[in-house]
mmCIF file of C-alpha atoms in Angstrom:
data_model
loop_
_atom_site.group_PDB
_atom_site.id
_atom_site.type_symbol
_atom_site.label_atom_id
_atom_site.label_comp_id
_atom_site.label_asym_id
_atom_site.label_seq_id
_atom_site.Cartn_x
_atom_site.Cartn_y
_atom_site.Cartn_z
ATOM 1 C CA MET A 16 112.223 73.786 67.216
ATOM 2 C CA LYS A 17 108.602 73.845 68.370
ATOM 3 C CA SER A 18 109.611 75.033 71.869
ATOM 4 C CA PHE A 19 111.751 77.790 70.309
ATOM 5 C CA ILE A 20 108.793 79.050 68.245
ATOM 6 C CA THR A 21 106.552 78.902 71.311
ATOM 7 C CA SER A 22 109.121 80.875 73.327
ATOM 8 C CA VAL A 23 109.439 83.513 70.604
ATOM 9 C CA PHE A 24 105.637 83.788 70.373
ATOM 10 C CA ILE A 25 105.307 84.244 74.158
ATOM 11 C CA LEU A 26 108.082 86.863 74.221
ATOM 12 C CA PHE A 27 106.518 88.715 71.289
ATOM 13 C CA THR A 28 103.088 88.680 72.990
ATOM 14 C CA VAL A 29 104.554 90.005 76.249
ATOM 15 C CA LEU A 30 106.362 92.800 74.420
ATOM 16 C CA LEU A 31 103.215 93.803 72.535
ATOM 17 C CA THR A 32 101.092 93.993 75.677
ATOM 18 C CA ALA A 33 103.691 95.713 77.889
ATOM 19 C CA GLN A 34 102.840 99.294 78.683
ATOM 20 C CA ASP A 35 105.290 102.148 78.767
ATOM 21 C CA TRP A 36 104.581 103.955 82.019
ATOM 22 C CA GLU A 37 105.139 107.705 82.097
ATOM 23 C CA LYS A 38 106.760 109.438 85.039
ATOM 24 C CA TYR A 39 104.738 112.430 86.199
ATOM 25 C CA LYS A 40 106.105 115.121 88.503
ATOM 26 C CA SER A 41 104.215 118.194 89.626
ATOM 27 C CA VAL A 42 106.219 120.699 91.637
ATOM 28 C CA ASP A 43 103.186 122.902 92.373
ATOM 29 C CA LEU A 44 101.092 119.933 93.533
ATOM 30 C CA ALA A 45 104.150 118.427 95.292
ATOM 31 C CA PHE A 46 103.945 114.812 94.140
ATOM 32 C CA ILE A 47 105.483 112.342 91.731
ATOM 33 C CA THR A 48 104.029 109.158 90.325
ATOM 34 C CA GLU A 49 103.775 107.070 87.184
ATOM 35 C CA PHE A 50 100.810 106.515 84.895
ATOM 36 C CA PRO A 51 100.345 103.832 82.221
ATOM 37 C CA GLY A 52 99.982 106.667 79.662
ATOM 38 C CA LYS A 53 99.946 110.457 79.399
ATOM 39 C CA PRO A 54 97.641 111.876 82.111
ATOM 40 C CA GLN A 55 95.438 114.966 81.884
ATOM 41 C CA ARG A 56 95.332 117.637 84.581
ATOM 42 C CA THR A 57 92.157 119.475 85.593
ATOM 43 C CA THR A 58 91.016 121.713 88.446
ATOM 44 C CA GLN A 59 87.474 121.926 89.790
ATOM 45 C CA GLN A 60 85.966 123.989 92.543
ATOM 46 C CA ILE A 61 84.051 121.828 95.015
ATOM 47 C CA GLU A 62 81.744 122.885 97.824
ATOM 48 C CA THR A 63 82.674 121.411 101.205
ATOM 49 C CA ALA A 64 81.761 121.906 104.857
ATOM 50 C CA VAL A 65 84.694 124.354 105.133
ATOM 51 C CA GLY A 66 83.800 126.310 101.984
ATOM 52 C CA GLU A 67 84.770 126.123 98.316
ATOM 53 C CA LEU A 68 88.041 124.306 97.605
ATOM 54 C CA ASP A 69 90.148 123.707 94.519
ATOM 55 C CA MET A 70 90.364 120.031 93.660
ATOM 56 C CA HIS A 71 93.371 119.362 91.414
ATOM 57 C CA MET A 72 93.122 116.073 89.541
ATOM 58 C CA VAL A 73 95.695 114.344 87.381
ATOM 59 C CA GLY A 74 94.162 111.320 85.704
ATOM 60 C CA TYR A 75 94.585 108.798 82.954
ATOM 61 C CA GLY A 76 91.849 106.670 81.396
ATOM 62 C CA SER A 77 93.165 103.380 80.084
ATOM 63 C CA SER A 78 91.926 101.865 76.850
ATOM 64 C CA GLN A 79 94.352 98.948 77.114
ATOM 65 C CA VAL A 80 92.444 95.646 77.086
ATOM 66 C CA GLY A 81 92.870 93.889 80.411
ATOM 67 C CA ASP A 82 93.904 97.038 82.257
ATOM 68 C CA ASN A 83 92.165 99.075 84.923
ATOM 69 C CA ILE A 84 89.834 101.786 83.629
ATOM 70 C CA TYR A 85 91.089 104.902 85.387
ATOM 71 C CA TYR A 86 94.104 106.082 87.406
ATOM 72 C CA ALA A 87 94.086 109.408 89.273
ATOM 73 C CA VAL A 88 95.820 111.529 91.882
ATOM 74 C CA VAL A 89 93.733 114.245 93.530
ATOM 75 C CA ARG A 90 95.008 117.070 95.712
ATOM 76 C CA SER A 91 92.764 119.346 97.777
ATOM 77 C CA ASP A 92 94.095 122.124 100.001
ATOM 78 C CA TYR A 93 92.023 122.967 103.057
ATOM 79 C CA PRO A 94 92.224 126.294 104.937
ATOM 80 C CA LYS A 95 95.303 126.227 107.188
ATOM 81 C CA GLU A 96 93.406 127.716 110.115
ATOM 82 C CA GLN A 97 91.214 124.588 110.178
ATOM 83 C CA PHE A 98 94.321 122.497 110.869
ATOM 84 C CA SER A 99 96.107 124.411 113.615
ATOM 85 C CA ASP A 100 95.321 122.011 116.495
ATOM 86 C CA MET A 101 95.537 118.555 115.002
ATOM 87 C CA SER A 102 94.855 115.756 117.444
ATOM 88 C CA ASP A 103 94.846 112.093 116.484
ATOM 89 C CA GLU A 104 91.036 112.165 116.787
ATOM 90 C CA LYS A 105 90.743 115.122 114.398
ATOM 91 C CA ILE A 106 93.050 113.465 111.855
ATOM 92 C CA LYS A 107 90.979 110.274 112.091
ATOM 93 C CA SER A 108 87.782 112.299 111.642
ATOM 94 C CA ILE A 109 89.123 114.027 108.509
ATOM 95 C CA LEU A 110 90.253 110.730 106.971
ATOM 96 C CA ASP A 111 86.917 109.128 107.945
ATOM 97 C CA GLY A 112 85.204 111.957 106.059
ATOM 98 C CA ALA A 113 87.270 111.245 102.936
ATOM 99 C CA VAL A 114 86.461 107.526 103.120
ATOM 100 C CA ASN A 115 82.740 108.040 103.773
ATOM 101 C CA GLY A 116 82.512 110.674 101.033
ATOM 102 C CA ALA A 117 84.111 108.340 98.501
ATOM 103 C CA VAL A 118 81.788 105.458 99.419
ATOM 104 C CA ASN A 119 78.673 107.656 99.313
ATOM 105 C CA ASN A 120 79.636 109.368 96.029
ATOM 106 C CA VAL A 121 79.568 106.046 94.173
ATOM 107 C CA GLN A 122 76.778 104.472 96.230
ATOM 108 C CA GLY A 123 79.171 101.689 97.075
ATOM 109 C CA THR A 124 80.086 99.371 99.887
ATOM 110 C CA LEU A 125 83.309 99.686 101.870
ATOM 111 C CA GLU A 126 85.045 96.304 101.467
ATOM 112 C CA SER A 127 88.334 97.035 103.239
ATOM 113 C CA ASP A 128 89.822 99.890 105.249
ATOM 114 C CA GLU A 129 93.231 100.079 106.906
ATOM 115 C CA ASP A 130 95.470 102.736 108.381
ATOM 116 C CA ILE A 131 98.627 103.482 106.375
ATOM 117 C CA THR A 132 101.400 106.090 106.365
ATOM 118 C CA LEU A 133 103.551 107.694 103.689
ATOM 119 C CA ASN A 134 106.668 109.614 104.690
ATOM 120 C CA GLY A 135 105.273 109.705 108.217
ATOM 121 C CA TYR A 136 101.923 111.198 107.130
ATOM 122 C CA PRO A 137 98.728 109.408 108.183
ATOM 123 C CA GLY A 138 96.474 107.833 105.606
ATOM 124 C CA ARG A 139 93.900 105.209 104.759
ATOM 125 C CA LYS A 140 93.896 102.417 102.214
ATOM 126 C CA ILE A 141 90.407 101.391 101.142
ATOM 127 C CA LYS A 142 88.566 99.273 98.623
ATOM 128 C CA ILE A 143 85.031 100.118 97.544
ATOM 129 C CA ASP A 144 82.687 97.847 95.636
ATOM 130 C CA ALA A 145 80.253 99.883 93.548
ATOM 131 C CA PRO A 146 77.806 98.908 90.822
ATOM 132 C CA GLY A 147 79.927 97.416 87.997
ATOM 133 C CA MET A 148 83.249 98.589 89.424
ATOM 134 C CA GLU A 149 85.873 98.235 92.115
ATOM 135 C CA ILE A 150 87.635 101.329 93.462
ATOM 136 C CA PHE A 151 90.980 101.250 95.224
ATOM 137 C CA MET A 152 92.014 104.401 97.065
ATOM 138 C CA ASN A 153 94.831 105.661 99.256
ATOM 139 C CA ALA A 154 94.183 108.947 101.064
ATOM 140 C CA TYR A 155 96.925 110.873 102.887
ATOM 141 C CA LEU A 156 96.629 113.952 105.057
ATOM 142 C CA VAL A 157 99.716 116.167 104.814
ATOM 143 C CA GLU A 158 99.159 119.065 107.196
ATOM 144 C CA ASN A 159 96.199 120.838 105.525
ATOM 145 C CA VAL A 160 96.442 118.985 102.198
ATOM 146 C CA MET A 161 94.568 115.812 101.255
ATOM 147 C CA TYR A 162 96.123 113.576 98.602
ATOM 148 C CA ILE A 163 94.015 110.795 97.139
ATOM 149 C CA ASN A 164 95.324 108.341 94.612
ATOM 150 C CA GLN A 165 92.826 105.932 93.175
ATOM 151 C CA VAL A 166 92.344 103.224 90.617
ATOM 152 C CA ILE A 167 88.975 102.261 89.182
ATOM 153 C CA ALA A 168 88.531 98.855 87.587
ATOM 154 C CA GLU A 169 85.674 96.934 86.068
ATOM 155 C CA GLU A 170 84.146 94.534 88.540
ATOM 156 C CA ASP A 171 86.205 91.321 88.753
ATOM 157 C CA LYS A 172 88.694 92.580 86.125
ATOM 158 C CA VAL A 173 91.379 94.189 88.285
ATOM 159 C CA ASN A 174 94.893 94.322 86.841
ATOM 160 C CA SER A 175 96.717 93.720 90.144
ATOM 161 C CA ASP A 176 100.200 94.324 88.741
ATOM 162 C CA ASN A 177 99.305 97.780 87.411
ATOM 163 C CA LEU A 178 97.385 98.567 90.587
ATOM 164 C CA LYS A 179 100.464 97.826 92.709
ATOM 165 C CA LYS A 180 102.756 99.698 90.335
ATOM 166 C CA PHE A 181 100.585 102.830 90.409
ATOM 167 C CA PHE A 182 100.289 102.941 94.196
ATOM 168 C CA SER A 183 103.961 102.170 94.814
ATOM 169 C CA ALA A 184 105.101 104.896 92.369
ATOM 170 C CA PHE A 185 103.284 107.680 94.264
ATOM 171 C CA ASP A 186 105.322 109.907 96.543
ATOM 172 C CA ILE A 187 104.957 113.327 98.100
ATOM 173 C CA ILE A 188 107.847 115.672 97.382
ATOM 174 C CA ASN A 189 109.117 118.545 99.476
ATOM 175 C CA VAL A 190 109.127 121.805 97.586
ATOM 176 C CA LYS A 191 109.790 125.346 98.748
ATOM 177 C CA GLN A 192 106.905 127.667 98.061
#
């Protein structure tokens, strides 16, 4: 009887702490993903070396105890003329710029950095240690569009399962403009 009560208690605890993830699809931003709650969408104009760009951000701040703090997907469109002759070196340089910018913006330290691809598009998978936090980021360059999906967690309190779920749910979709 005691083991039955223990089993029921464990099942009840798991059900209470399970999160309902929400599918998110944006046709105009051309991506799908899942968030552990309802995300908010914003657009900011940012000044870059190639001029002012729109930065579209879809993000969710988690208040769930034991979860990561923030989940986001960012899309920035660069001028097409800047991307007409794309060599491997230029692609690497653009992705290096995204990585270095992220590290410098949070005054962090780059802990890991590896080349990745998604649907044949080049990208980078990085981890940044910053004061009081850990940042996990995947950046993909799709022609003249940069996609960045990131998770921010409190230092030493990373929810690995949700981190993996968020990154594996992201995909770029083909849409006709």
